[in-house]
Short mmCIF file of C-alpha atoms and ligand atoms in Angstrom, two decimals:
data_model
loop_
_atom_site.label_atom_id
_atom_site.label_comp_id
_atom_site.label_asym_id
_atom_site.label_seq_id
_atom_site.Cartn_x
_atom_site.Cartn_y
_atom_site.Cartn_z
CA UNK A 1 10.70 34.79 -12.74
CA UNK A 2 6.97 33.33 -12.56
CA UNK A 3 4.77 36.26 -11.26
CA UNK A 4 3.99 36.25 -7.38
CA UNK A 5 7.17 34.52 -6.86
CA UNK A 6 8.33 37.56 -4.66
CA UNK A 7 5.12 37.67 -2.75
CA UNK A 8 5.75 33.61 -2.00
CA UNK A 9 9.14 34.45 -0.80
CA UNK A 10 8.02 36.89 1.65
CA UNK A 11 5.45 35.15 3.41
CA UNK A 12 7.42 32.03 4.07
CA UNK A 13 10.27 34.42 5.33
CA UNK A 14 8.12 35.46 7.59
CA UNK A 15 6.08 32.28 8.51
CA UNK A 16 6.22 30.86 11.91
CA UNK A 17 4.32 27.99 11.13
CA UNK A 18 4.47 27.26 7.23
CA UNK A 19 3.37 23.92 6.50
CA UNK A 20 3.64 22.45 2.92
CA UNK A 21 1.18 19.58 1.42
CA UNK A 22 2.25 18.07 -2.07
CA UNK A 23 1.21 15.51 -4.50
CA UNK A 24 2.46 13.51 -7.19
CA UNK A 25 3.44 16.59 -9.22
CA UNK A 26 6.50 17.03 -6.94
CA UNK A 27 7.76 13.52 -7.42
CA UNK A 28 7.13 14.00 -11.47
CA UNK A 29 10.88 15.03 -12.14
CA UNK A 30 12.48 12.33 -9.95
CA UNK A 31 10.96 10.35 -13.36
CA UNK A 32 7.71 9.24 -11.22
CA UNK A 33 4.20 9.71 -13.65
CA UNK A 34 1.48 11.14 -11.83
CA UNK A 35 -2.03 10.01 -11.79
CA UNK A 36 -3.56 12.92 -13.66
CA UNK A 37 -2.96 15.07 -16.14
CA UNK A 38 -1.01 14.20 -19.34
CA UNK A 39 0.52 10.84 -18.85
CA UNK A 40 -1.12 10.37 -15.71
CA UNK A 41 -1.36 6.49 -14.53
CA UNK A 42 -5.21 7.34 -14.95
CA UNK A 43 -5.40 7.94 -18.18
CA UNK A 44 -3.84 4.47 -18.59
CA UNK A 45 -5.98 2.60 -16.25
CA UNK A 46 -9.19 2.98 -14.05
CA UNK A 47 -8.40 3.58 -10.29
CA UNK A 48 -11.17 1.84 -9.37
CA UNK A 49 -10.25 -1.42 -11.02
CA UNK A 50 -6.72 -1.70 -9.70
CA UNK A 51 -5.83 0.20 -7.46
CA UNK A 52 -9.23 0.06 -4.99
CA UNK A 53 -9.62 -2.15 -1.98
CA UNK A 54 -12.32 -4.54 -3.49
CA UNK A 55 -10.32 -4.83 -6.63
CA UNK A 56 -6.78 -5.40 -4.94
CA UNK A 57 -8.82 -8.61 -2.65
CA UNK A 58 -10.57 -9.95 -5.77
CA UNK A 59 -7.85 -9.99 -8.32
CA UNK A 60 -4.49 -9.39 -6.24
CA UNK A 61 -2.04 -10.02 -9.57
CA UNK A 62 -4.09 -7.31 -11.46
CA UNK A 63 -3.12 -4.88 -9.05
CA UNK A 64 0.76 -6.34 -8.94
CA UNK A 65 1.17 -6.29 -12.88
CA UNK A 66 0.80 -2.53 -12.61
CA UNK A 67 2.70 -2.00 -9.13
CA UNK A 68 5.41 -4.14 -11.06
CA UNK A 69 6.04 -1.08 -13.24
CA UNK A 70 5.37 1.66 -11.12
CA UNK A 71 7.85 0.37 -8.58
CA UNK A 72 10.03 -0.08 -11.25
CA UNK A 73 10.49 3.77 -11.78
CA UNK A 74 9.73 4.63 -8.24
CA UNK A 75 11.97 2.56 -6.07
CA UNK A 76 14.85 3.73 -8.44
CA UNK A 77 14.27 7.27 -8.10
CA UNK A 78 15.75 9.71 -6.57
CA UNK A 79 14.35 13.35 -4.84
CA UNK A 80 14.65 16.50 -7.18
CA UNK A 81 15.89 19.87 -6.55
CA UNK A 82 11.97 20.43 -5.77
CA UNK A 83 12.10 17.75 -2.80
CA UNK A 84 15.67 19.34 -1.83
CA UNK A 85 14.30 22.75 -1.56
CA UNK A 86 11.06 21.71 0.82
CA UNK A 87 13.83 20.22 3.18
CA UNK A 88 15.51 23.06 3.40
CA UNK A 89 12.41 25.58 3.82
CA UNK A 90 12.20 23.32 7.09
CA UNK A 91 15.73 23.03 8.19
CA UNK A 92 15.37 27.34 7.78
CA UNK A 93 12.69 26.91 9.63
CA UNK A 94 9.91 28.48 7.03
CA UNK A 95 7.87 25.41 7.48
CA UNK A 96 7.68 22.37 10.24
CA UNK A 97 6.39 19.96 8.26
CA UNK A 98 5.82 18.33 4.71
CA UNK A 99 2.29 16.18 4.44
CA UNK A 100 1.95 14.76 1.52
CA UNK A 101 0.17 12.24 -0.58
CA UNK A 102 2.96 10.69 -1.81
CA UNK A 103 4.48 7.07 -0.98
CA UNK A 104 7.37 6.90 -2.91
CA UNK A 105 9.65 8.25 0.77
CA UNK A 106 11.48 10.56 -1.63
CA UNK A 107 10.70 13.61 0.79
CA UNK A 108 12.53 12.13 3.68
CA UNK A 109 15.25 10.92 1.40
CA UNK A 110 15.76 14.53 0.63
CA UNK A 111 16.43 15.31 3.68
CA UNK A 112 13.07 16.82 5.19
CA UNK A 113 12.45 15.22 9.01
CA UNK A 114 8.55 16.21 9.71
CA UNK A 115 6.59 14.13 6.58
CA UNK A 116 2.84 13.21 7.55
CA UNK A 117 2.02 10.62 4.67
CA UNK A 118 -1.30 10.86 4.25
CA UNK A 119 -1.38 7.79 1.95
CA UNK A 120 1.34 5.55 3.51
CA UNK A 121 3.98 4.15 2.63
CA UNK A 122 4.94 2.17 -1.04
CA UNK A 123 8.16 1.28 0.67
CA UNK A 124 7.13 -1.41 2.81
CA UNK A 125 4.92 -4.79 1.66
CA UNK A 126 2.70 -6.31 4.14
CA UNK A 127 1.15 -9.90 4.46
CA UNK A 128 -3.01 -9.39 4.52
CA UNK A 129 -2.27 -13.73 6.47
CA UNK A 130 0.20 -13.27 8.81
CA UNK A 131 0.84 -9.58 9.38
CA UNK A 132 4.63 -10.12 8.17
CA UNK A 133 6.34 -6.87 6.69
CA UNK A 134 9.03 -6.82 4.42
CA UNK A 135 10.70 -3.93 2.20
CA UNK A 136 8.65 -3.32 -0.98
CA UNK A 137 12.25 -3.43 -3.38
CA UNK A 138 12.18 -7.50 -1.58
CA UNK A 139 9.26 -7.79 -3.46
CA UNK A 140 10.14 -6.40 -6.53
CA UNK A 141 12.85 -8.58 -7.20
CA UNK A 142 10.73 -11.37 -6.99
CA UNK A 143 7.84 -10.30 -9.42
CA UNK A 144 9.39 -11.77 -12.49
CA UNK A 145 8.74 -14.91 -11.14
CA UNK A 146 6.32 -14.33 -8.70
CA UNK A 147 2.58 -13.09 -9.97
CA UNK A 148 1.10 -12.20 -7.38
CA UNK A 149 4.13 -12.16 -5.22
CA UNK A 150 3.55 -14.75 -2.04
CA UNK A 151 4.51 -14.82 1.66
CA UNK A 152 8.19 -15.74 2.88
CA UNK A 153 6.71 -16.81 6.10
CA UNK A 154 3.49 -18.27 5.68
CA UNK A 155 3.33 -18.83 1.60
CA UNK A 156 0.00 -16.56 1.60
CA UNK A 157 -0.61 -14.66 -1.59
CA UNK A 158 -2.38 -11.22 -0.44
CA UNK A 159 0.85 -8.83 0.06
CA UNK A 160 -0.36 -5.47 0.25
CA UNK A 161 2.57 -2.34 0.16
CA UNK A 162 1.40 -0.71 3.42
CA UNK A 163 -0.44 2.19 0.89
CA UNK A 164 -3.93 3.45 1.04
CA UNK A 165 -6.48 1.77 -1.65
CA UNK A 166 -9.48 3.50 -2.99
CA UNK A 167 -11.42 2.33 -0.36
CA UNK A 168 -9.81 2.15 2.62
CA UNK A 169 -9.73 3.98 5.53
CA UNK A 170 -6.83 6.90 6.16
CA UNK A 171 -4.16 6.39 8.49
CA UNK A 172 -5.39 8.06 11.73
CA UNK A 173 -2.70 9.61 13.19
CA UNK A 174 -1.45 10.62 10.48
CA UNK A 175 -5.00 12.44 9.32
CA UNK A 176 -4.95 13.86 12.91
CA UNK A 177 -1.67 15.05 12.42
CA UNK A 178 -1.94 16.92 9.26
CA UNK A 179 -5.44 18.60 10.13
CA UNK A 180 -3.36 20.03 13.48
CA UNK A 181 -0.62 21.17 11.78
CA UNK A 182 -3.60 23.13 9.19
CA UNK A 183 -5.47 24.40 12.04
CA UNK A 184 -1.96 25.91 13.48
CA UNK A 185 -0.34 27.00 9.92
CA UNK A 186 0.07 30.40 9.09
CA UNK A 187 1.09 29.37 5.80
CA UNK A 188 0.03 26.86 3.42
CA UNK A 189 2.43 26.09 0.77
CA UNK A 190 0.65 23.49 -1.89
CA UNK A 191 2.85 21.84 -4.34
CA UNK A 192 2.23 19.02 -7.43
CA UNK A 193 -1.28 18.40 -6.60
CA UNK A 194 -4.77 18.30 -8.36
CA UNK A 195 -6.17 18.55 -5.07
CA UNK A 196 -9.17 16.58 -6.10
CA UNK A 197 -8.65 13.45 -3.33
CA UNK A 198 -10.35 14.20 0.00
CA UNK A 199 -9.34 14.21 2.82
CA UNK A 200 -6.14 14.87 1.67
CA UNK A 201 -7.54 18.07 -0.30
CA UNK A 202 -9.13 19.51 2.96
CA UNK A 203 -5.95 20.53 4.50
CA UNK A 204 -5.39 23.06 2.82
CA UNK A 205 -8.89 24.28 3.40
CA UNK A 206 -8.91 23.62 6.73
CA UNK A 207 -5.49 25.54 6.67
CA UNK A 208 -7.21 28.97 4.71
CA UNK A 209 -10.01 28.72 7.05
CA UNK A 210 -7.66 28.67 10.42
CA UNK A 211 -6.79 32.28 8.58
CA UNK A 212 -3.32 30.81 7.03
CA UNK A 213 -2.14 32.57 3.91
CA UNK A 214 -1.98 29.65 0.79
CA UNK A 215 0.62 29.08 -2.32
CA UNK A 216 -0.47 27.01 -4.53
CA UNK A 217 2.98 25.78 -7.26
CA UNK A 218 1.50 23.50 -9.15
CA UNK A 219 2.29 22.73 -13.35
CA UNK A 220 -1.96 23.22 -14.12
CA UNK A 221 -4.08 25.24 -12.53
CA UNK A 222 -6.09 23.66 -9.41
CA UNK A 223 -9.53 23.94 -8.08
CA UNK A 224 -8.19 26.02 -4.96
CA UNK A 225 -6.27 28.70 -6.68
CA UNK A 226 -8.88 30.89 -6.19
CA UNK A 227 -8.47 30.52 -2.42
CA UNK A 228 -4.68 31.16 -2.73
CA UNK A 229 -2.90 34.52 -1.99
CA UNK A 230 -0.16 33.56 -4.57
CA UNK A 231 -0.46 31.08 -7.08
CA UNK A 232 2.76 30.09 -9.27
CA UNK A 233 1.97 27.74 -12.56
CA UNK A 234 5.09 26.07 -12.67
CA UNK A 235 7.25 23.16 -12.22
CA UNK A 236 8.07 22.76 -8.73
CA UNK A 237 11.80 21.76 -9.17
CA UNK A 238 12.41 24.90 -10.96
CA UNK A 239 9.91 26.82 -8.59
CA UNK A 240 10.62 25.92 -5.29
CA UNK A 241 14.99 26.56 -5.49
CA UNK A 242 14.17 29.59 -6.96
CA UNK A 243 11.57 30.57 -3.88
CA UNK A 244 14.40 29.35 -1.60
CA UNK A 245 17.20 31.81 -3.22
CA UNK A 246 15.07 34.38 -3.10
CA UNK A 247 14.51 34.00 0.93
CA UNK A 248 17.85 33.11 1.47
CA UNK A 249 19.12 36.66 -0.58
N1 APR B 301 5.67 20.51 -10.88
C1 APR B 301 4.51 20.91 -10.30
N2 APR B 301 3.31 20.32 -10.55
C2 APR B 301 3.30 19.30 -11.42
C3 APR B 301 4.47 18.82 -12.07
C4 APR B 301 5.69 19.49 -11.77
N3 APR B 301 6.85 19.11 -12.34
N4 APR B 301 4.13 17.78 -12.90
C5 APR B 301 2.79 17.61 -12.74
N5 APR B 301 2.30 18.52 -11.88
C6 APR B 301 0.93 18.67 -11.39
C7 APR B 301 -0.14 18.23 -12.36
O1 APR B 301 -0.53 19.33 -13.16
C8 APR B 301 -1.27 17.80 -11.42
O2 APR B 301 -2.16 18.87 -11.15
O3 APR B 301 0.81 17.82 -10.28
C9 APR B 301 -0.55 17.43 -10.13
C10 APR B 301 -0.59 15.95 -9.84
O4 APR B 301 -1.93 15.60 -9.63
P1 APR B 301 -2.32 14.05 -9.45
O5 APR B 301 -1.64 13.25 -10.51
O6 APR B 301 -3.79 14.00 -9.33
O7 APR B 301 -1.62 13.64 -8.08
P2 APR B 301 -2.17 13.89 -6.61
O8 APR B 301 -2.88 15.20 -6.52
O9 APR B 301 -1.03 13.65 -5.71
O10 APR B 301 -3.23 12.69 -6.44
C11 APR B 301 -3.81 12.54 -5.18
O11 APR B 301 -4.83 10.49 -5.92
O12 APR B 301 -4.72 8.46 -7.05
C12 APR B 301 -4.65 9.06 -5.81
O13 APR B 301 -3.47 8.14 -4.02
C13 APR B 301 -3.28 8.83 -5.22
O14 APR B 301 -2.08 10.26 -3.69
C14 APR B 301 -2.75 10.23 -4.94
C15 APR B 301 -4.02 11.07 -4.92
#
């Protein structure tokens, strides 16, 4: 068993108000590829050119051509035993929430009912012309023939999956949400993220500074493990079912 796996156990056993952030790295066994690391979308292509705001407006098909193939993967998969075993740390009641960074709605088809998403939501498409909203898989189908993909209602051509760009500004609520549920965690369970995005990174600060005691499961090290009574280098789909057998024993 990873060392400090114990320790990890024990404080979400006896948290009160455990709240978990993830990334990408949770998703990467439901078949998704992250953004960093080895085989990370990143390494393929530069955020900046598609996947910011200014990019997305100027060249909409450059951003679809590689949404095409993300969405591909992503709208196909399915939650891991890593997803699984978050939902269940909140149906025991260990923590009340999941934020995460992710889009792909895997943690709430896992099962888990509190999910702040930070970044939005890939599973909806909306119209930048007429505001109309349609499911993102609608989309999909039509991409073959469809580059960029164009309006049902009003024929315009700037759908947008209802995602935060490089560039944009953060859901509010949401943001508001997950900084309250820091400020009120006792502990802060980190999973699948390089924590190098702000202001998604800053909950867990925010968390350590509100005195909350952190885990950090991630595959690499992170910048925060330092901060981090217990930090387990790992995959989370192995990690996390183990952590949950352990509390459950
Ligand atoms: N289990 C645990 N951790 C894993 C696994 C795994 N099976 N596979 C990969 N990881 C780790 C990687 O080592 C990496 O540190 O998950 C982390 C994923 O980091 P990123 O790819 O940077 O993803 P994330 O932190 O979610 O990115 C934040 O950046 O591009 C934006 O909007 C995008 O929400 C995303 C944000």
């Amino acid at each position: 068993m990873p060392d400090g796996i114990d320790r990890a156990a024990e404080l979400l056993a006896a948290a009160h108000h455990g709240l978990a952030l993830t990334g990408a790295g949770v998703s990467a066994e439901s078949g998704i590829p992250t953004f960093r690391g080895e085989g990370g979308l990143w390494t393929k292509y530069d955020p900046v050119k598609v996947s910011s705001i200014d990019s997305f407006l100027a060249d909409p098909a450059a951003y679809w051509t590689v949404a095409k193939q993300r969405g591909s993967v992503a709208l196909k998969a399915k939650p891991n035993p890593g997803h699984l075993a978050l939902a269940a740390l909140e149906s025991a009641g260990h923590i009340v929430a999941v934020v995460t960074q992710n889009t792909d709605g895997l943690h709430r088809d896992a099962g888990s009912r509190h999910v702040v998403e930070l970044h939005g939501s890939g599973r909806t498409v909306e119209c930048l012309s007429c505001g109309r909203r349609e499911p993102r898989s609608e989309v999909q189908a039509r991409l073959d023939v469809e580059m960029p993909p164009r309006c049902l209602s009003c024929g315009g051509t700037v759908l947008k999956p209802t995602v935060v760009l490089f560039g944009e500004p953060m859901p509010q609520a949401a943001t508001e949400e997950a900084f309250a549920l820091a400020s009120r965690s006792d502990v802060m369970l980190v999973v699948g993220t390089s924590l190098v995005v702000f202001p998604a990174a800053d909950v867990p600060l925010v968390a350590v500074r509100s005195g909350a005691r952190m885990i950090v499961v991630n595959a690499e090290p992170t910048p925060f493990d330092r901060l981090a009574e217990v930090v387990i280098h790992g995959r989370s789909g192995e990690v996390l079912p183990e952590l949950v057998r352990l509390i459950d024993e």
